[in-house]
PDB file of C-alpha atoms and ligand atoms in Angstrom:
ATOM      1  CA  UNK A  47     116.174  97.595 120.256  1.00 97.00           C
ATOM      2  CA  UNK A  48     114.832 101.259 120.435  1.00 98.00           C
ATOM      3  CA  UNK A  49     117.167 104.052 120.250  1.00 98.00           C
ATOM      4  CA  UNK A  50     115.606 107.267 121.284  1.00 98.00           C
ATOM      5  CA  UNK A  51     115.856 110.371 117.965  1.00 98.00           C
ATOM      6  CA  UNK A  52     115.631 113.724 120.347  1.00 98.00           C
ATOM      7  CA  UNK A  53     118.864 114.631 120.783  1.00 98.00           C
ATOM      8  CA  UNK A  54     119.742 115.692 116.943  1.00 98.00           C
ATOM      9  CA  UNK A  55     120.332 119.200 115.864  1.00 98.00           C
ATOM     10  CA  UNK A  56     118.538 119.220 113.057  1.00 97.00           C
ATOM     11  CA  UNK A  57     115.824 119.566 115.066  1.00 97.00           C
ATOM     12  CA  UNK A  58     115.076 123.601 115.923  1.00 97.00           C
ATOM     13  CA  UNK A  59     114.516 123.147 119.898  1.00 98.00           C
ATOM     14  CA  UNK A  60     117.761 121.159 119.803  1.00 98.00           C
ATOM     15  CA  UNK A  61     120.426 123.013 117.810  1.00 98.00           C
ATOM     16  CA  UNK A  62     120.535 125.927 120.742  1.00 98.00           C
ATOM     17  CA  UNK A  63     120.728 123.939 123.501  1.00 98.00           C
ATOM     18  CA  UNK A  64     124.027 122.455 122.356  1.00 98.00           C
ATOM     19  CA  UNK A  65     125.160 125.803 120.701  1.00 97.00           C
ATOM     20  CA  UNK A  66     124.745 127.421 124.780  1.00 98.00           C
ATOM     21  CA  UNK A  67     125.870 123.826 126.232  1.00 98.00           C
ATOM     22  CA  UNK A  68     122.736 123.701 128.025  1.00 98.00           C
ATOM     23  CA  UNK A  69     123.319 120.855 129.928  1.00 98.00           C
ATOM     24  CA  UNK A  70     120.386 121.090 132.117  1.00 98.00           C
ATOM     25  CA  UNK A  71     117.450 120.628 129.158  1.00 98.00           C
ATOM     26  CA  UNK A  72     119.691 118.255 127.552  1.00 98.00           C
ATOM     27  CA  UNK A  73     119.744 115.685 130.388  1.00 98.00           C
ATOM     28  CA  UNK A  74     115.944 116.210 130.700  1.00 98.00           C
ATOM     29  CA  UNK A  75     114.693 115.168 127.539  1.00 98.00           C
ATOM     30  CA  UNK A  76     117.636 112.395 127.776  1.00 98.00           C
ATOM     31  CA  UNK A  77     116.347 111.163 130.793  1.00 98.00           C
ATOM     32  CA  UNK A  78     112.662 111.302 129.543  1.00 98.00           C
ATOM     33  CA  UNK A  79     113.782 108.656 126.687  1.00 98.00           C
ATOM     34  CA  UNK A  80     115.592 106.561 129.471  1.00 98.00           C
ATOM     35  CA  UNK A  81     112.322 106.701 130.986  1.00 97.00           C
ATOM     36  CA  UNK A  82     110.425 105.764 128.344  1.00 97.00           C
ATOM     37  CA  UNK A  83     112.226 102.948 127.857  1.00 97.00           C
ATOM     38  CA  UNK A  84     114.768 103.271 125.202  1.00 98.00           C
ATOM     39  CA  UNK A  85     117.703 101.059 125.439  1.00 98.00           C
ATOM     40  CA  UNK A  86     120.170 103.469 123.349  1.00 98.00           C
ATOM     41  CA  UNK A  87     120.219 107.275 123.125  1.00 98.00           C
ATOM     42  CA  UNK A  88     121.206 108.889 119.631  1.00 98.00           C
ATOM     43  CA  UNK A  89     123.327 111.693 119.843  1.00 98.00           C
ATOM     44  CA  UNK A  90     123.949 113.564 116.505  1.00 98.00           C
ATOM     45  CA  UNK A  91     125.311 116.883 115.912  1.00 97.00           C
ATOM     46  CA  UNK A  92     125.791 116.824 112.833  1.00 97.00           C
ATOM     47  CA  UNK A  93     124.605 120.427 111.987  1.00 97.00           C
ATOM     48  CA  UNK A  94     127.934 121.381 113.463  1.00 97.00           C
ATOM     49  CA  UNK A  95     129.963 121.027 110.509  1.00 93.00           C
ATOM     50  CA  UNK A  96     132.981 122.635 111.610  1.00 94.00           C
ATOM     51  CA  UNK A  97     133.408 121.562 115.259  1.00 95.00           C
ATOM     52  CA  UNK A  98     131.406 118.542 114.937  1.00 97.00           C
ATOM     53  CA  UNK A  99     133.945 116.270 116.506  1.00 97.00           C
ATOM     54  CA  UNK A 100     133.977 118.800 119.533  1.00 97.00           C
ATOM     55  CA  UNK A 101     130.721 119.017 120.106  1.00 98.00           C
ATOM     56  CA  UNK A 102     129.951 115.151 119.743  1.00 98.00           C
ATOM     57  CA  UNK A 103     132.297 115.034 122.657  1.00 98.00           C
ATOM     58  CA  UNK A 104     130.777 117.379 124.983  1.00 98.00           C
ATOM     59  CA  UNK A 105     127.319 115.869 124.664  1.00 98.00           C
ATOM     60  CA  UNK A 106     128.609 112.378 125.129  1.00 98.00           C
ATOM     61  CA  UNK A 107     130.629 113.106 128.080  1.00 98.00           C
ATOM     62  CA  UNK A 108     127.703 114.829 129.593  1.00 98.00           C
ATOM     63  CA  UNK A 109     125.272 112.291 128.801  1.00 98.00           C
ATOM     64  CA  UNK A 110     127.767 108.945 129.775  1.00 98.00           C
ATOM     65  CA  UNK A 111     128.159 110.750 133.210  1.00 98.00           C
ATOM     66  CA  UNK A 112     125.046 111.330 134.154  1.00 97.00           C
ATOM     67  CA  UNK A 113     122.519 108.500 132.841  1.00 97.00           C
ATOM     68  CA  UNK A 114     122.921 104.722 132.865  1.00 97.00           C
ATOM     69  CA  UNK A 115     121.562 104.325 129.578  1.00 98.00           C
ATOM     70  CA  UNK A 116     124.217 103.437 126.809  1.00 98.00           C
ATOM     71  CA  UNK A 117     124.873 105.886 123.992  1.00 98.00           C
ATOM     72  CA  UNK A 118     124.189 105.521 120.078  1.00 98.00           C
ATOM     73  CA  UNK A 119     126.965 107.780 117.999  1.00 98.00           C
ATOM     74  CA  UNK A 120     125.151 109.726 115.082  1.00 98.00           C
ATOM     75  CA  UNK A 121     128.147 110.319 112.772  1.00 98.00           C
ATOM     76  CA  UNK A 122     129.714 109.527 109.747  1.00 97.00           C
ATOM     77  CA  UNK A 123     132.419 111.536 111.390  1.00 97.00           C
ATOM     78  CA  UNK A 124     135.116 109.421 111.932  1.00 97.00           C
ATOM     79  CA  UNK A 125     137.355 112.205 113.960  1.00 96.00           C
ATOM     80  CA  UNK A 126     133.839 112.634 116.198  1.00 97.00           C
ATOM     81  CA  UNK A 127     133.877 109.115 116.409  1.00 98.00           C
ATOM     82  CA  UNK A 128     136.947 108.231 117.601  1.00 97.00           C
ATOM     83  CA  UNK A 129     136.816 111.411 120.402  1.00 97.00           C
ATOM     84  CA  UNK A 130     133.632 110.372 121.590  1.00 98.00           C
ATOM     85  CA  UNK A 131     134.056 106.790 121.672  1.00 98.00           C
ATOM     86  CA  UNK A 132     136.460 106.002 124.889  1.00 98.00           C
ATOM     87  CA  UNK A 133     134.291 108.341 126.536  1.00 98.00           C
ATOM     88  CA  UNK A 134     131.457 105.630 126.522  1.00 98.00           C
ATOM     89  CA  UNK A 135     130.899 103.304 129.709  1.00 94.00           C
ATOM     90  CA  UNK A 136     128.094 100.611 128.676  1.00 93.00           C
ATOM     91  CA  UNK A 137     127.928  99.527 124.865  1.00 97.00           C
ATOM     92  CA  UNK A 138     128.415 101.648 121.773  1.00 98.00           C
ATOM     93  CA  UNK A 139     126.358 101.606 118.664  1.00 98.00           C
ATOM     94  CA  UNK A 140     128.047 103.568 116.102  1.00 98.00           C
ATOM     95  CA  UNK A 141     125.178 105.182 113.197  1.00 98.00           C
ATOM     96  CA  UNK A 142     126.873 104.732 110.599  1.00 98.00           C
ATOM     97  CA  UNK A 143     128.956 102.551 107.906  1.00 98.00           C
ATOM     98  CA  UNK A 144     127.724 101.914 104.637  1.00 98.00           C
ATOM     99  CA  UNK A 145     129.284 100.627 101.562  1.00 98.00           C
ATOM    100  CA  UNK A 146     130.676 103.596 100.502  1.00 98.00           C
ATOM    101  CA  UNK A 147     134.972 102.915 100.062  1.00 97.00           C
ATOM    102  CA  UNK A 148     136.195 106.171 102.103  1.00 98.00           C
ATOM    103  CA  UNK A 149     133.321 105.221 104.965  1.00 98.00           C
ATOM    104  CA  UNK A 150     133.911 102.257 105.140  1.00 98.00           C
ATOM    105  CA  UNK A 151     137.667 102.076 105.840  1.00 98.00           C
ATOM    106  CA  UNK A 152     137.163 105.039 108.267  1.00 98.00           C
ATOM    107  CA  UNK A 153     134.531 103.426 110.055  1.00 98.00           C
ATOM    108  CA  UNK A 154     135.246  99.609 110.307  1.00 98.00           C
ATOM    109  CA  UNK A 155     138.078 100.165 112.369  1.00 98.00           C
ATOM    110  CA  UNK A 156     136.738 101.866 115.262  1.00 98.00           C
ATOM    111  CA  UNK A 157     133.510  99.365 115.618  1.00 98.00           C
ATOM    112  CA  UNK A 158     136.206  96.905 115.483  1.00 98.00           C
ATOM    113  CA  UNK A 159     138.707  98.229 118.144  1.00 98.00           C
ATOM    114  CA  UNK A 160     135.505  99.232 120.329  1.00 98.00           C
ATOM    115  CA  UNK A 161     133.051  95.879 120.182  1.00 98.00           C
ATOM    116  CA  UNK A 162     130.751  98.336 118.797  1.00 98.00           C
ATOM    117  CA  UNK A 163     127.078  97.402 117.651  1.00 98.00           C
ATOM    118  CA  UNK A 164     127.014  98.452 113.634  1.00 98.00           C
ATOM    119  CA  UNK A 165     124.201 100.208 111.748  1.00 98.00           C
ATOM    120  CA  UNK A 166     125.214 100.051 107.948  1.00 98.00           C
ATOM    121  CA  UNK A 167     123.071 101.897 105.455  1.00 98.00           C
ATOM    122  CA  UNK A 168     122.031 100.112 102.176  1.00 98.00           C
ATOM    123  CA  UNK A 169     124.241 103.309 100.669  1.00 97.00           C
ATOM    124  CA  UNK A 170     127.264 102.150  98.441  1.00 96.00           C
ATOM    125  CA  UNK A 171     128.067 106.697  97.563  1.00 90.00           C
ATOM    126  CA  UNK A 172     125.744 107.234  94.458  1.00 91.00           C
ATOM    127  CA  UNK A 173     122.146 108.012  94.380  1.00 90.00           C
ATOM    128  CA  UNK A 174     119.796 106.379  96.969  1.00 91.00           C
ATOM    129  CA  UNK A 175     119.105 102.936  95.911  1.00 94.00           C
ATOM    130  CA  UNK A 176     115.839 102.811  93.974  1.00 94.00           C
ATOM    131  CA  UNK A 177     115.124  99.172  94.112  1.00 96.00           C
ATOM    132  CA  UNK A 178     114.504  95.703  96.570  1.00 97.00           C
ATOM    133  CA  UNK A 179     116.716  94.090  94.236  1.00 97.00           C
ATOM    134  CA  UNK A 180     119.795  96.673  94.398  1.00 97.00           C
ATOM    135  CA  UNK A 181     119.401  97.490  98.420  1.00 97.00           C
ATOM    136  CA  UNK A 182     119.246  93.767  99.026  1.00 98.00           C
ATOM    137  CA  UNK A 183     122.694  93.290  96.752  1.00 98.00           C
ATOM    138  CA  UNK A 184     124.162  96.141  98.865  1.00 98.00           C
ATOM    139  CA  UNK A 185     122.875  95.072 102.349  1.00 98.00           C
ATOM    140  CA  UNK A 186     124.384  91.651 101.354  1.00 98.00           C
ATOM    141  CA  UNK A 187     127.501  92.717 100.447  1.00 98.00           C
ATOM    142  CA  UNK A 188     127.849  94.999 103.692  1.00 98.00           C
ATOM    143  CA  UNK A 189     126.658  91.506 105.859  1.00 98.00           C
ATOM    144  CA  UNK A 190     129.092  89.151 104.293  1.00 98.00           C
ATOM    145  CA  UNK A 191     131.980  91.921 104.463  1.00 98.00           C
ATOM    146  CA  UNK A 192     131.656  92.903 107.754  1.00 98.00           C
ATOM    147  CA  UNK A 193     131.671  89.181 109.293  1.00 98.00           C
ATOM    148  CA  UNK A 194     134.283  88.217 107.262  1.00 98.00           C
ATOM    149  CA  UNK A 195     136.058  91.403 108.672  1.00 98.00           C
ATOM    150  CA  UNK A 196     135.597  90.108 111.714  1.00 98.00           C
ATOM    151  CA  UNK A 197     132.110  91.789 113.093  1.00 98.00           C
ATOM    152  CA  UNK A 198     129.553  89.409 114.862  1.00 98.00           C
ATOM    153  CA  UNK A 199     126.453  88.992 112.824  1.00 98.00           C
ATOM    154  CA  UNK A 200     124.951  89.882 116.287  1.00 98.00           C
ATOM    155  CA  UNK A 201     126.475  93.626 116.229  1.00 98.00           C
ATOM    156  CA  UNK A 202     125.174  94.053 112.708  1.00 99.00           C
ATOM    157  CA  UNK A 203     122.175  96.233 111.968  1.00 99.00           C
ATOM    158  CA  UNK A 204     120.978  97.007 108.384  1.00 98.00           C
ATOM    159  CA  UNK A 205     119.503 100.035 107.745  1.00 98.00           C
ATOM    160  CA  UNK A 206     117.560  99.454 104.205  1.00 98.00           C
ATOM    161  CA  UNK A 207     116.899 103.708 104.592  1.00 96.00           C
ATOM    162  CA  UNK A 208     113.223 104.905 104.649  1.00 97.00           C
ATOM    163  CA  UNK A 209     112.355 107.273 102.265  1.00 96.00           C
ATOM    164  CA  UNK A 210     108.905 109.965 102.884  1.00 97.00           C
ATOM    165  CA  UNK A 211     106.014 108.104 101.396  1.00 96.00           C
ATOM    166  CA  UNK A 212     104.824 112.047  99.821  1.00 97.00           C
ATOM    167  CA  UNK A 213     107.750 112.044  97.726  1.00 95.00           C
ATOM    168  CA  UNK A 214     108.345 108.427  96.774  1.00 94.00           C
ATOM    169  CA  UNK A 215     105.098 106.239  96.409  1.00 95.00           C
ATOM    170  CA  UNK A 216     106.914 102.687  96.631  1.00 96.00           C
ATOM    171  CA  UNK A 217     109.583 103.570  99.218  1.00 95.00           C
ATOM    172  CA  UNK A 218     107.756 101.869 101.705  1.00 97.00           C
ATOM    173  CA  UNK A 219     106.916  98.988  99.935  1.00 97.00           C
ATOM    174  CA  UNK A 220     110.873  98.783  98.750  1.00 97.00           C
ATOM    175  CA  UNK A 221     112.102  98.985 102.589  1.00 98.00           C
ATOM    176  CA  UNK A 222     109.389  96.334 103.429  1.00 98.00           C
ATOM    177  CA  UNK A 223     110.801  93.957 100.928  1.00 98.00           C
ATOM    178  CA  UNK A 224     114.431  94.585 101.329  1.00 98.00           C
ATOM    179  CA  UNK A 225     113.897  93.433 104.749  1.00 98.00           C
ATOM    180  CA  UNK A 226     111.829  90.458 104.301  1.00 98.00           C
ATOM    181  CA  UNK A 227     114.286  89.068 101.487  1.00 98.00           C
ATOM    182  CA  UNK A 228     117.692  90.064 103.848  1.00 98.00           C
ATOM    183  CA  UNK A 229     115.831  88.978 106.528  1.00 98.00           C
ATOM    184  CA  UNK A 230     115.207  85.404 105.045  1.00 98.00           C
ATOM    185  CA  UNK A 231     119.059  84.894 103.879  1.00 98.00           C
ATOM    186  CA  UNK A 232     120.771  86.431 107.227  1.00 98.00           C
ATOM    187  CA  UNK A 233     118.375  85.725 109.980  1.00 98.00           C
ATOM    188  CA  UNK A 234     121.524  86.141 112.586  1.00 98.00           C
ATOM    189  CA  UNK A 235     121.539  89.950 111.976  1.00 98.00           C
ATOM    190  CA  UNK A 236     119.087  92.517 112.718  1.00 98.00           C
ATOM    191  CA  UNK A 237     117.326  95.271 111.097  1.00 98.00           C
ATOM    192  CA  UNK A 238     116.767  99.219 112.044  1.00 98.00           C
ATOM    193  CA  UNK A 239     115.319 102.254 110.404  1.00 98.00           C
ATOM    194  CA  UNK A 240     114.861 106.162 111.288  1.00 98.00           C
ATOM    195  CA  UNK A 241     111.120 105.566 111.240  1.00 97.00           C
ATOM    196  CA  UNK A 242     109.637 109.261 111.136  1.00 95.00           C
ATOM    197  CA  UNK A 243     111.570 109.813 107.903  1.00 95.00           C
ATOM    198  CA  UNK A 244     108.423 107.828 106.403  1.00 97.00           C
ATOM    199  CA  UNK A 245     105.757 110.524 107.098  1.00 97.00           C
ATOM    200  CA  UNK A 246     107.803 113.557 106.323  1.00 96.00           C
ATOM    201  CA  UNK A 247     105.649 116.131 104.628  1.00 96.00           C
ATOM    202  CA  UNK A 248     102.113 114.571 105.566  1.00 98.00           C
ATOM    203  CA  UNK A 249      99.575 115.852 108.299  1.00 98.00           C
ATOM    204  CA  UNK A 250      99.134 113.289 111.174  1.00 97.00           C
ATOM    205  CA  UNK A 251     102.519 111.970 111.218  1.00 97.00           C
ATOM    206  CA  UNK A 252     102.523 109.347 114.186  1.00 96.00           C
ATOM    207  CA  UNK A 253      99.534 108.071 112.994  1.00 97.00           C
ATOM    208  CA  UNK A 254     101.657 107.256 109.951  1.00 97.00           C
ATOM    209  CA  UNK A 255     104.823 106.425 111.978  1.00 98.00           C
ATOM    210  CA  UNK A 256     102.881 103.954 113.599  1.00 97.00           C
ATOM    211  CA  UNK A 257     101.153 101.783 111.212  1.00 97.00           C
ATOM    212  CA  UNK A 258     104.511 101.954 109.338  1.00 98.00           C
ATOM    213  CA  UNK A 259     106.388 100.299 112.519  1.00 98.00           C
ATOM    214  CA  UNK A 260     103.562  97.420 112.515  1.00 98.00           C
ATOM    215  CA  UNK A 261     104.108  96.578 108.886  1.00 98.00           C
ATOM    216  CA  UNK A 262     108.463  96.816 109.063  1.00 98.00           C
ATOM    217  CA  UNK A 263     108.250  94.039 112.373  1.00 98.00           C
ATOM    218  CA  UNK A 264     105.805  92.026 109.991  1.00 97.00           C
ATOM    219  CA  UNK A 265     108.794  91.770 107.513  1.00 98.00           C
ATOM    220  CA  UNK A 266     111.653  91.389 109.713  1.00 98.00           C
ATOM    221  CA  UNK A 267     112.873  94.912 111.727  1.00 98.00           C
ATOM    222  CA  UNK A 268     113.401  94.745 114.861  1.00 98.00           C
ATOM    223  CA  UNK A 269     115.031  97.674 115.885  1.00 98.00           C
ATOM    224  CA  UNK A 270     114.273 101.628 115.810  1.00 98.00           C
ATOM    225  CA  UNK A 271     115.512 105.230 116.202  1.00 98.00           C
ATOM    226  CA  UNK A 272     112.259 106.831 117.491  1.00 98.00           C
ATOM    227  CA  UNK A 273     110.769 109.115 119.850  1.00 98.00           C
ATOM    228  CA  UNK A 274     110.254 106.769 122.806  1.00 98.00           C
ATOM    229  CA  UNK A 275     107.882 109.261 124.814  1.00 97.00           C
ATOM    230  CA  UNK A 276     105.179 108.702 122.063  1.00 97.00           C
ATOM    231  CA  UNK A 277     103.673 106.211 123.941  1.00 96.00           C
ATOM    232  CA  UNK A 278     101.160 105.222 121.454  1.00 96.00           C
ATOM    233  CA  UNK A 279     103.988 104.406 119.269  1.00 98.00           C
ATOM    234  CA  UNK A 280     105.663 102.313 121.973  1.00 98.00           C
ATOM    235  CA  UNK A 281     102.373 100.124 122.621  1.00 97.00           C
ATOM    236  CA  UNK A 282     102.320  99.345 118.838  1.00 98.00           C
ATOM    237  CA  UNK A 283     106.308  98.121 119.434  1.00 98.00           C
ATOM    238  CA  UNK A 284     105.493  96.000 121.877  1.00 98.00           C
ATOM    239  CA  UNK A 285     102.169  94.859 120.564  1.00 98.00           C
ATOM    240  CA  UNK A 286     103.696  94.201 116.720  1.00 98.00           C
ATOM    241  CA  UNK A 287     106.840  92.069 118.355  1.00 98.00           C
ATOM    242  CA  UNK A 288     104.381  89.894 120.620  1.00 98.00           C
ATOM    243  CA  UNK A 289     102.269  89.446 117.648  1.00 98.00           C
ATOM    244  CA  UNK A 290     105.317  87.999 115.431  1.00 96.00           C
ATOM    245  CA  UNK A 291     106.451  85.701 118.121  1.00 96.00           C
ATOM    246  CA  UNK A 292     109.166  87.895 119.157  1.00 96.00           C
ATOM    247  CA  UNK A 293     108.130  87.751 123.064  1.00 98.00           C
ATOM    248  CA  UNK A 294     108.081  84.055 124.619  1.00 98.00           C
ATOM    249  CA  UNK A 295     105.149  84.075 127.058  1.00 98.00           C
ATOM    250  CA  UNK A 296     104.131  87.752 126.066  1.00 98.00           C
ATOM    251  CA  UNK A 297     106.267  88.623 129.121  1.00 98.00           C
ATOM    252  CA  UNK A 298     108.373  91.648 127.614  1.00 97.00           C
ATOM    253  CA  UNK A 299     104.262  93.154 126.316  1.00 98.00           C
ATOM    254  CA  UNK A 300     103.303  92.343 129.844  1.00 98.00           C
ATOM    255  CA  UNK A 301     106.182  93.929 131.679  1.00 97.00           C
ATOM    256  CA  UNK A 302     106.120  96.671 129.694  1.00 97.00           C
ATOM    257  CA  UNK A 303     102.403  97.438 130.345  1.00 97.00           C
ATOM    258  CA  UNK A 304     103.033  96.908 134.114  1.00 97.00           C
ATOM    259  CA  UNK A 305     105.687  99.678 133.947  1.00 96.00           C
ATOM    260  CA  UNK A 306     103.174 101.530 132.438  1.00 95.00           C
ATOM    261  CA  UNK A 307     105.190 102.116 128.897  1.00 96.00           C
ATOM    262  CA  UNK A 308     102.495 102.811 126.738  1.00 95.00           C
ATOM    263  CA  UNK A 309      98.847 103.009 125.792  1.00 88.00           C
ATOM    264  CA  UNK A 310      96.022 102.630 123.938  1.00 83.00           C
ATOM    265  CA  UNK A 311      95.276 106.002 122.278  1.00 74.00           C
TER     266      UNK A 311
HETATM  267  N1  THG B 547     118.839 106.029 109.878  1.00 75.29           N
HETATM  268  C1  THG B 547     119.874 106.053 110.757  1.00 75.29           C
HETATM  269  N2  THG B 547     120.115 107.122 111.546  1.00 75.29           N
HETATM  270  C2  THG B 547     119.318 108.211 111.467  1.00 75.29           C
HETATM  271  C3  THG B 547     118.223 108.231 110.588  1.00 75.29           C
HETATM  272  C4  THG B 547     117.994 107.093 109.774  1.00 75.29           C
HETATM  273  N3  THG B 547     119.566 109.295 112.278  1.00 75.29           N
HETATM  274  C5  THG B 547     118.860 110.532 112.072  1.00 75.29           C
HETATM  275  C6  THG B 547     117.428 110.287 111.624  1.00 75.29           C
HETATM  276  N4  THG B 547     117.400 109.350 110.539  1.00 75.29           N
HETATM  277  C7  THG B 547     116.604 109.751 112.777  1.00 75.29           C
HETATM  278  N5  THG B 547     116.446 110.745 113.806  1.00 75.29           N
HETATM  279  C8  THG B 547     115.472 111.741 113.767  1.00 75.29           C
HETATM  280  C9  THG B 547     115.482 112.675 114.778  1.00 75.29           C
HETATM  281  C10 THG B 547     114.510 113.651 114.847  1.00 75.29           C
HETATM  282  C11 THG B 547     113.539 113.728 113.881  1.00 75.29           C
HETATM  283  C12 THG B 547     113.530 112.800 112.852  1.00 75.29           C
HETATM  284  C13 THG B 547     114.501 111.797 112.796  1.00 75.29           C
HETATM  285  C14 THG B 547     112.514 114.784 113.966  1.00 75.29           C
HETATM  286  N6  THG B 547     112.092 115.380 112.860  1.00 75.29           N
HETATM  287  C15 THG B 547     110.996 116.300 112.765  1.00 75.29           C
HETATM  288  C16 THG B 547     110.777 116.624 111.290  1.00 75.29           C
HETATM  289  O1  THG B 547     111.389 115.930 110.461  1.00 75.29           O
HETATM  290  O2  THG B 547     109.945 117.413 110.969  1.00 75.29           O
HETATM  291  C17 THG B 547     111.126 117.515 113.630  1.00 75.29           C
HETATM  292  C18 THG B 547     112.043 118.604 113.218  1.00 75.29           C
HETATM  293  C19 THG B 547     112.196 119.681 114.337  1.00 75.29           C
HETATM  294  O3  THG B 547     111.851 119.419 115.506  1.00 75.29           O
HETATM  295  O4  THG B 547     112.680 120.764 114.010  1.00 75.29           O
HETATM  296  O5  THG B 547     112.064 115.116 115.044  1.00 75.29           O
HETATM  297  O6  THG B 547     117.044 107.035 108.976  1.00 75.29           O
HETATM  298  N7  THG B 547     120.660 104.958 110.819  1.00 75.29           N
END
């Protein structure tokens, strides 16, 4: 599953097109991910922090209105979340749960009273997990919790969080084995990461993005939040998933390059 990363805030050409409601530019670059062929759109305004929950709103009505393409709720917001979500027609992901008490109990409830898809961070409220071992005992704990709750293993995604390489050495390494050894014990759930996070700070970026994205579906991910109209990075999805027996008859790499997705660059 790809879920295209433009519309955020924290991005600079972003944050001012919400601020004005621009509704125009928004819908362009929402339709150029749609293009692309994203299956979600992110929305996250989370640089609002005092009228988040109104602004969440806006953008999601706009966007469910206008463009077939479901919607992907950036928030740990769980007044945004619960305005924006009845607004939604196909789907919802909600981004995100993690272990932490007070988001969890906010959150559960609305993925439950919505059929919403789940990302859950390997987060339990203290400091960013450090090692496989302890991100694989919290991703565990957030799997067997949330079935048991009463979430499909199917509408689970674990996010094992990826760190920038410049600042921590192994934090590539430690999301690549937190997913192959969550992977190997809950095979019925799926995996997703913000994938740019990894190259933060380096020159050449999607270069990095994109060798990152061939190693993570080597070890079990199989969903991203990206920029879909890199379409360099798109051939290496669709390549790395064929090449993992992900696509029976290579017909999903095939279709893909008929519809002229990506290429080799
Ligand atoms: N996991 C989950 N959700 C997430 C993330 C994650 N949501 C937010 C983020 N991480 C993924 N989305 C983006 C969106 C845009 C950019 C990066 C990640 C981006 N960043 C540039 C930068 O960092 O320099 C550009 C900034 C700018 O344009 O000003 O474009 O990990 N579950």
């Amino acid at each position: 599953m790809i879920i295209g990363e433009l519309i955020n805030t924290s991005r600079k050409s972003i944050k001012p097109l919400v601020e004005n409601y621009d509704a125009e530019a928004i819908l362009a670059i929402v339709r150029s991910e749609a293009e692309a062929g994203a299956d979600f759109i992110d929305l996250n305004c989370g640089t609002f922090v005092k009228d988040e929950p109104e602004r969440l709103t806006w953008l999601t009505k706009l966007v469910a209105e206008s463009i077939d393409t479901p919607i992907c709720l950036d928030s740990p917001n769980p007044a945004a979340l619960r305005a924006a979500l009845p607004l939604l027609k196909g789907p919802a992901v909600i981004n995100s749960i993690s272990a932490e008490t007070k988001r969890y109990n906010d959150i559960l409830p609305l993925a439950l009273e919505f059929g919403a898809k789940l990302i859950a961070l390997c987060l339990d409220g203290k400091a960013v997990p450090k090692t496989a071992e302890e991100r694989y005992t919290i991703g565990a704990q957030l799997i067997e919790n949330l079935v048991k709750a009463g979430i499909p293993a199917d509408n689970i995604y674990i996010d094992p969080l990826v760190e920038p390489v410049s600042v921590s050495q192994n934090g590539g390494l430690v999301l690549l084995e937190t997913v192959r050894r969550l992977h190997t014990d809950y095979p019925e759930v799926h995996f997703i990461c913000g994938l740019s996070n990894i190259s933060f700070g380096l020159p050449n970026r999607k270069l990095v993005n994109r060798y990152f994205l061939a190693q993570t579906i080597g070890a079990g991910m199989d969903s991203f939040i990206l920029d879909p109209t890199d379409r360099s990075l798109m051939g290496c999805y669709w390549a790395s998933r064929m090449l993992v027996g992900q696509d029976k008859f290579c017909s999903q790499y095939l279709k893909a390059n008929r519809q002229g997705l990506f290429e080799d660059k």
